mmCIF file of C-alpha atoms in Angstrom:
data_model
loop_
_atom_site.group_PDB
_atom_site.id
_atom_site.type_symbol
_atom_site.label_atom_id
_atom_site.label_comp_id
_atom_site.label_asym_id
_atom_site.label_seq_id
_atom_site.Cartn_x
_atom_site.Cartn_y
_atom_site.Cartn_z
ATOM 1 C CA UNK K 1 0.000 0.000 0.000
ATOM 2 C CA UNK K 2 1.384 3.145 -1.365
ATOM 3 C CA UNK K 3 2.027 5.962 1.071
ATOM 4 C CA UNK K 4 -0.869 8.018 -0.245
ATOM 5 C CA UNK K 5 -3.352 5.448 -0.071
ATOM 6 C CA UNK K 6 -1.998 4.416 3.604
ATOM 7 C CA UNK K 7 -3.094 7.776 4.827
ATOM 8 C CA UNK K 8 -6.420 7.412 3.172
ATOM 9 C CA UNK K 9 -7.145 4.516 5.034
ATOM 10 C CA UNK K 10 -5.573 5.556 8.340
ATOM 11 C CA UNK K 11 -7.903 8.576 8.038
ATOM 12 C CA UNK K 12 -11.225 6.902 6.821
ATOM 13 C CA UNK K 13 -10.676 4.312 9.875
ATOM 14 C CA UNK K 14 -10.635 7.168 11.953
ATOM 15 C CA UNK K 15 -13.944 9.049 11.022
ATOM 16 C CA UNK K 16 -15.981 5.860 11.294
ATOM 17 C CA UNK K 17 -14.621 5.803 14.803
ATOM 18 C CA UNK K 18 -14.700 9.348 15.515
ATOM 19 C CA UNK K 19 -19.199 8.809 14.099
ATOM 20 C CA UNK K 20 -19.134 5.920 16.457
ATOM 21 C CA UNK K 21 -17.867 7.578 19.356
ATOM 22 C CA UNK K 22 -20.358 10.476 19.041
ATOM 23 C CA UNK K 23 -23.540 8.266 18.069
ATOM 24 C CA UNK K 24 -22.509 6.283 21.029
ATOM 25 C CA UNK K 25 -22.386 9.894 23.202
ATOM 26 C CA UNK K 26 -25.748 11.471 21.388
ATOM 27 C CA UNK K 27 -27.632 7.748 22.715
ATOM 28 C CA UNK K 28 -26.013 7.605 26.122
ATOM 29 C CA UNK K 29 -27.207 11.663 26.755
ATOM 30 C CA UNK K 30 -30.556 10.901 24.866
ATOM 31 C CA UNK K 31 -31.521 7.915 27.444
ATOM 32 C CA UNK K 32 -29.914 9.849 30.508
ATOM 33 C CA UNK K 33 -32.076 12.766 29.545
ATOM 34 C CA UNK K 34 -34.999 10.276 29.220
ATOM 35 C CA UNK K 35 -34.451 8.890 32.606
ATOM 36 C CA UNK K 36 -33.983 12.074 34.427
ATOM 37 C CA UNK K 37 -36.737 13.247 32.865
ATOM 38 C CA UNK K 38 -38.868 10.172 34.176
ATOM 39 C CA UNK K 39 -37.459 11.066 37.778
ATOM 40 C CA UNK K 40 -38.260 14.596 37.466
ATOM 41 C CA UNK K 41 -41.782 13.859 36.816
ATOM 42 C CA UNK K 42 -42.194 11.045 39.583
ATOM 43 C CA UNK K 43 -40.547 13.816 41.809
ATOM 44 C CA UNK K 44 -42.896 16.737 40.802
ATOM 45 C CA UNK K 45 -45.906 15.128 40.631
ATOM 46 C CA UNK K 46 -48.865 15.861 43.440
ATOM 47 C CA UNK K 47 -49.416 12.617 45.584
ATOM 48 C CA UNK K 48 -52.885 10.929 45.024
ATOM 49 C CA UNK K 49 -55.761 12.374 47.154
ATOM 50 C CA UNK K 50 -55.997 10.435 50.234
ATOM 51 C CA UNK K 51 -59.722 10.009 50.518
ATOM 52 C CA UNK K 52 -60.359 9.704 53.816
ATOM 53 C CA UNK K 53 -63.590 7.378 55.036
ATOM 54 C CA UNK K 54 -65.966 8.825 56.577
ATOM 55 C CA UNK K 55 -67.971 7.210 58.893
ATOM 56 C CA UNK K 56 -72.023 7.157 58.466
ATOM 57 C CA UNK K 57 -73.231 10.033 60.958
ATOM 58 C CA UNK K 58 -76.039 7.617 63.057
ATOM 59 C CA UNK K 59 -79.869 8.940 62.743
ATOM 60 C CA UNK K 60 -81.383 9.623 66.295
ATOM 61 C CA UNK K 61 -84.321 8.472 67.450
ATOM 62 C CA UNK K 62 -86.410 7.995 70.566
ATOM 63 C CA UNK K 63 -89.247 5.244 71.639
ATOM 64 C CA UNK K 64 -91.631 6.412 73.951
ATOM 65 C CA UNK K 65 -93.849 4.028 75.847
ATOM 66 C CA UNK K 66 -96.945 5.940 77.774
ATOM 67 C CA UNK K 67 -99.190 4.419 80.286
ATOM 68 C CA UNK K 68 -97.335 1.961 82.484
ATOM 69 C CA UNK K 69 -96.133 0.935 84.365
ATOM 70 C CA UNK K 70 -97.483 -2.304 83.569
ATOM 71 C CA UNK K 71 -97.513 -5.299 85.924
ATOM 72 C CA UNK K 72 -96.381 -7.740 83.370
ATOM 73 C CA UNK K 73 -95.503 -5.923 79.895
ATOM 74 C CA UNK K 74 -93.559 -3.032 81.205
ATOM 75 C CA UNK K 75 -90.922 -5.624 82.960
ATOM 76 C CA UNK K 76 -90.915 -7.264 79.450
ATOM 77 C CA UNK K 77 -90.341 -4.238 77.747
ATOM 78 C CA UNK K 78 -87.356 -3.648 79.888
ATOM 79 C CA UNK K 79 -85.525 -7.554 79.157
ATOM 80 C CA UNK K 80 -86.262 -6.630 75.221
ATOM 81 C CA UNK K 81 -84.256 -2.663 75.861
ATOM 82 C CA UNK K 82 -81.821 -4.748 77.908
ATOM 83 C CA UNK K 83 -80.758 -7.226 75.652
ATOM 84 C CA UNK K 84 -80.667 -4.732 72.510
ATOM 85 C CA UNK K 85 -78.614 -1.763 75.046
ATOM 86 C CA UNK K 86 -81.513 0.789 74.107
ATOM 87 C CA UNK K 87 -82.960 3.151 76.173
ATOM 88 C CA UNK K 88 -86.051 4.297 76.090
ATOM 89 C CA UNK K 89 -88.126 7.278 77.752
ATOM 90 C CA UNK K 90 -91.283 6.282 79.714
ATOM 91 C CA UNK K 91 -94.012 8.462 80.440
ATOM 92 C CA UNK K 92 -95.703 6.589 83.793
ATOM 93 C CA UNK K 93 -99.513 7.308 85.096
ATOM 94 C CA UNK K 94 -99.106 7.649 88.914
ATOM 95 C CA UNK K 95 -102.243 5.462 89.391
ATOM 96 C CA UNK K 96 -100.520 2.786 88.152
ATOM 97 C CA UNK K 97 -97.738 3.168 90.160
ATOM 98 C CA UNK K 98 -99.103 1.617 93.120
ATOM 99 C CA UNK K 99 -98.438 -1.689 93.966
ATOM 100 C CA UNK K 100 -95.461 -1.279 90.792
ATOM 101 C CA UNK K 101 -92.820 0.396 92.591
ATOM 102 C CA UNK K 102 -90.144 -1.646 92.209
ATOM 103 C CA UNK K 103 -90.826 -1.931 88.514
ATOM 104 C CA UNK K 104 -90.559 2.268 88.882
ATOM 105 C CA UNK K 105 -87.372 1.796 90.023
ATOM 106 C CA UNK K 106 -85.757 -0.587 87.565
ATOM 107 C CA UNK K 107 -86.658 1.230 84.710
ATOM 108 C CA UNK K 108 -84.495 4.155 86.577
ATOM 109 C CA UNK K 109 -81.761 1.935 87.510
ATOM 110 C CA UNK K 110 -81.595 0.215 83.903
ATOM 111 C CA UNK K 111 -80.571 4.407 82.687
ATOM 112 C CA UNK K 112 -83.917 4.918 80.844
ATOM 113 C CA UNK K 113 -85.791 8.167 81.031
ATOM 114 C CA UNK K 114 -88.687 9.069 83.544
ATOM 115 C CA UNK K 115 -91.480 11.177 82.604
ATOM 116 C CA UNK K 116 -95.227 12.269 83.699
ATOM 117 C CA UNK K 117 -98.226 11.286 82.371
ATOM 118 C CA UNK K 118 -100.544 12.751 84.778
ATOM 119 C CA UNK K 119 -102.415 10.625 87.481
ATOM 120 C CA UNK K 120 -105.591 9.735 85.971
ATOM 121 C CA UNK K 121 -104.614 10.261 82.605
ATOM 122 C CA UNK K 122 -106.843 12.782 82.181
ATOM 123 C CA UNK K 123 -107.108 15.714 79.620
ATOM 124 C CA UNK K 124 -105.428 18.461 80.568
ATOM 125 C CA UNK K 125 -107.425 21.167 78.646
ATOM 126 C CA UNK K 126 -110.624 20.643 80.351
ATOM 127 C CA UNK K 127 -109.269 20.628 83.995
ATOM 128 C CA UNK K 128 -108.486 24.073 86.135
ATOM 129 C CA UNK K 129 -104.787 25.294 86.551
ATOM 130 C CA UNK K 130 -104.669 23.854 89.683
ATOM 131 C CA UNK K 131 -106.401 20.595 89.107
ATOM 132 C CA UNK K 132 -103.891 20.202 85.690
ATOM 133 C CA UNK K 133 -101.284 21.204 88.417
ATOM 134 C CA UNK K 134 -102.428 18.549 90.965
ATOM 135 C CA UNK K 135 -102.677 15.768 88.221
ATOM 136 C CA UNK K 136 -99.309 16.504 87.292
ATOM 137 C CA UNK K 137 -97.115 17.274 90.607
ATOM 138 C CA UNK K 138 -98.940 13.783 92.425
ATOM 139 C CA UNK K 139 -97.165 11.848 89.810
ATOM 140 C CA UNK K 140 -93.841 13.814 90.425
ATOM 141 C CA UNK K 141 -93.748 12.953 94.139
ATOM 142 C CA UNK K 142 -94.290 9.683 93.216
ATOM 143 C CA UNK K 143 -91.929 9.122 91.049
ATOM 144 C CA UNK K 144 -89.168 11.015 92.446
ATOM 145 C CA UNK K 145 -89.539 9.330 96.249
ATOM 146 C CA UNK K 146 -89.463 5.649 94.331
ATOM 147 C CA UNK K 147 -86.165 7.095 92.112
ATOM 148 C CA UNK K 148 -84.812 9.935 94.263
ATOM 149 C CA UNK K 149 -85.408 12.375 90.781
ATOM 150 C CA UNK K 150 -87.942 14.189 90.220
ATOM 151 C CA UNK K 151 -89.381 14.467 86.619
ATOM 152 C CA UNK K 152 -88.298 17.185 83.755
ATOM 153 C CA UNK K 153 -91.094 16.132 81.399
ATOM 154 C CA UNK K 154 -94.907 15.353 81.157
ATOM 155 C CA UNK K 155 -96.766 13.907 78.032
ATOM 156 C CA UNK K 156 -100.211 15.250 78.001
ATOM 157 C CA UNK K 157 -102.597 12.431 77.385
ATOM 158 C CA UNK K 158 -104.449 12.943 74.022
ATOM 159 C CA UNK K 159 -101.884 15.233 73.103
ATOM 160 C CA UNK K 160 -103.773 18.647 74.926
ATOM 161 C CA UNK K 161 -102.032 21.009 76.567
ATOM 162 C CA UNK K 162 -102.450 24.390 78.634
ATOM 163 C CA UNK K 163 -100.294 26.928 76.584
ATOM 164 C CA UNK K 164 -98.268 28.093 79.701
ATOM 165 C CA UNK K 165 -99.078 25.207 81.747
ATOM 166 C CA UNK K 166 -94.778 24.218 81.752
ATOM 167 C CA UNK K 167 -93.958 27.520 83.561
ATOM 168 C CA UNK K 168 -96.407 26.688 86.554
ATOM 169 C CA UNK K 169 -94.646 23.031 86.890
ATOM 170 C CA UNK K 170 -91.382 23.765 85.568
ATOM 171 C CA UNK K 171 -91.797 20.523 83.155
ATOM 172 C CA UNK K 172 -91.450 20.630 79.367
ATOM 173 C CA UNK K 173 -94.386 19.286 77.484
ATOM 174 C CA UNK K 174 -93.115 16.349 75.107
ATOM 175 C CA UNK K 175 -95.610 15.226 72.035
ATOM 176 C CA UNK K 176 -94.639 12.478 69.223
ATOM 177 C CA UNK K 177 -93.856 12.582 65.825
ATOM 178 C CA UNK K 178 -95.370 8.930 65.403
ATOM 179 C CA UNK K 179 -98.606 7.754 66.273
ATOM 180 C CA UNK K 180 -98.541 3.739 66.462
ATOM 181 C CA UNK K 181 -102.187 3.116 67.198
ATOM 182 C CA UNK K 182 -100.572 0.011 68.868
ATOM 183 C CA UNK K 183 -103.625 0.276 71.355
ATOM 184 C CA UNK K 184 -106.011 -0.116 68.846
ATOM 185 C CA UNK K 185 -104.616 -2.361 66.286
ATOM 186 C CA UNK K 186 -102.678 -4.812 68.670
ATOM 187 C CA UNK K 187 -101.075 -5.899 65.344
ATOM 188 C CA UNK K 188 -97.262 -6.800 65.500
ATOM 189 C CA UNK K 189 -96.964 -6.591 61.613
ATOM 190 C CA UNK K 190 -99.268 -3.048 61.785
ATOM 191 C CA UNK K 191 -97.148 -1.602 64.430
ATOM 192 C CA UNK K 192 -93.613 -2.696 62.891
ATOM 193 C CA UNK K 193 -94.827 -1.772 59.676
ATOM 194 C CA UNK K 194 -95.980 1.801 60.374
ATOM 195 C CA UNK K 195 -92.986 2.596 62.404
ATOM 196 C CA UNK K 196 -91.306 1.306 59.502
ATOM 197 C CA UNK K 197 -92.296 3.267 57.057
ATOM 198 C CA UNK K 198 -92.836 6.568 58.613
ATOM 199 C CA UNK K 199 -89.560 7.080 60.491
ATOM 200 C CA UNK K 200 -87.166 9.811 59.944
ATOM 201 C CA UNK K 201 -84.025 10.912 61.440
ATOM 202 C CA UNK K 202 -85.594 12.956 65.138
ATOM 203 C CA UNK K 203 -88.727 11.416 65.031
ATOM 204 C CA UNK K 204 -90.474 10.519 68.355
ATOM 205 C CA UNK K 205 -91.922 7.095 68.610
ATOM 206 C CA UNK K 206 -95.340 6.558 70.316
ATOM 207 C CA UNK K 207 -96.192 3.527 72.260
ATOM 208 C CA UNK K 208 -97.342 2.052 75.316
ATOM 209 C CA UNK K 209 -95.827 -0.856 77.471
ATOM 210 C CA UNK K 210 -99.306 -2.002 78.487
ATOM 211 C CA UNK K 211 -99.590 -5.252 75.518
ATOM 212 C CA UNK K 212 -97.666 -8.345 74.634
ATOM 213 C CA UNK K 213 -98.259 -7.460 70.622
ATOM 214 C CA UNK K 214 -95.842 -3.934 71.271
ATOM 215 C CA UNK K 215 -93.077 -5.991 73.177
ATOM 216 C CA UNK K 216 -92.886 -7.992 69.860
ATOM 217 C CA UNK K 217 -92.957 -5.505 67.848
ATOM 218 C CA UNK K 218 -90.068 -3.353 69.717
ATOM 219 C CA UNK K 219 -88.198 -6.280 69.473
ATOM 220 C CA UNK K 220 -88.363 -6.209 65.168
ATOM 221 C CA UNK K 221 -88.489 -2.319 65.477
ATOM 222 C CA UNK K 222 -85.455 -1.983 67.080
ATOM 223 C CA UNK K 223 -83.132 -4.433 64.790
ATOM 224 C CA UNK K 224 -84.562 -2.917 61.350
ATOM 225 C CA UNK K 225 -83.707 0.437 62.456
ATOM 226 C CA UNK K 226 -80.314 -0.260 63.871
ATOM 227 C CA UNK K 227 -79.793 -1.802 60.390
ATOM 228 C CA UNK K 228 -80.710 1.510 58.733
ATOM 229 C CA UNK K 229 -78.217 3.358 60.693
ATOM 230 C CA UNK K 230 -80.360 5.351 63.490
ATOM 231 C CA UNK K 231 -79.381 5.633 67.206
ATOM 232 C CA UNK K 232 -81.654 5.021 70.099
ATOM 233 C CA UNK K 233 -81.718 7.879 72.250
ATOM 234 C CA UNK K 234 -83.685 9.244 75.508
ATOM 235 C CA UNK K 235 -85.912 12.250 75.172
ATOM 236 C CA UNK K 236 -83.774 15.312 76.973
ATOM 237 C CA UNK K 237 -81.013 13.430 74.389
ATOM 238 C CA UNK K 238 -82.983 14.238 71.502
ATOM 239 C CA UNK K 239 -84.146 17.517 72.501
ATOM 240 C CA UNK K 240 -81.104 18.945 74.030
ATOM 241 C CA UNK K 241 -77.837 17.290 72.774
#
């Protein structure tokens, strides 16, 4: 090989590596780029919402049982709240006290709620101040020397009540949001189904823990609205808290 053509091919051997060398350089910077690239974004990107769970706010609502106590029911009544840990508010008519006092005082000891339902349960529009007044406060004494507390709310029978009545006795007046009829009907299915399908979150159930077809039905009351979410709670609970 001439001289000349040595150069030539000294030279040519050199450009392919000197093409080499820098394709090999342009890739390596091309895929570092890539990569940091990649890292950059991983680094600046916003971390995922955290949803955080929320827990189901419970639905209150109250059972009210007027009338008792009864001699046989009411203690009934009180094994069903027992088992289920519900408490209940009940409205007691201080005839029917007598001869029940020990029943009185269970329903205070298992934590439910004490209130008045007059003596006689009478109607407390057609009476005098003072004979509403006398009605009411005999039923107080009662209960509070059986439970050593005195009441903080009365449930006019029939629903009637003396506009200005409460400042006299220093009681609140408590009504109901839903009417059972469970002394008429006597129906498990009617009472379950009625309570069923009318109750809302702060309603006010009306009852009376004076028949064996009521137990039953508190019993299926109280499981299908724990399974919707609501919260058994006493009367000065729902009205105050």
């Amino acid at each position: 090989m001439s001289g000349r053509n040595k150069k030539q091919w000294i030279s040519g051997i050199l450009g392919i590596l000197c093409l080499g060398i820098l394709g090999y350089t342009a890739g390596h910077r091309t895929k570092s780029g890539a990569f940091a690239e990649t890292v950059r974004q991983e680094v600046l990107q916003e971390p995922a919402e955290t949803k955080e769970t929320e827990e189901p706010e419970t639905k209150k609502i109250a059972l009210t049982f007027d009338d008792g106590p009864h001699p046989v029911y009411t203690e009934q009544m009180l094994d069903v709240l027992k088992a289920e840990q519900v408490p209940a508010t009940f409205f007691l008519l201080g005839q029917n006290i007598e001869g029940q006092e020990e029943i009185v005082k269970k329903i205070a000891e298992e934590g439910h709620l004490i209130g008045n339902h007059t003596f006689h349960h009478v109607q407390i529009t057609g009476l005098s101040k003072e004979q509403a007044c006398e009605e009411i406060e005999k039923t107080s004494c009662l209960i509070e020397e059986l439970t050593g507390k005195g009441t903080e709310y009365v449930r006019p029978p029939f629903g009637t009540w003396n506009e200005g009545l409460e400042s006299n006795l220093n009681l609140i007046p408590v009504m109901w949001t839903i009417d059972t009829l469970d002394w008429t009907t006597q129906n498990v299915d009617s009472i379950v189904n009625h309570v069923m399908k009318n109750a809302g979150e702060n309603d006010i159930i009306l009852m009376h823990d004076s028949y064996e077809s009521t137990v039953q039905a508190v019993k299926r009351i109280i499981t299908l609205l724990k399974a919707e979410g609501y919260e058994f709670v006493t009367i000065d609970e729902m009205l105050f808290d």
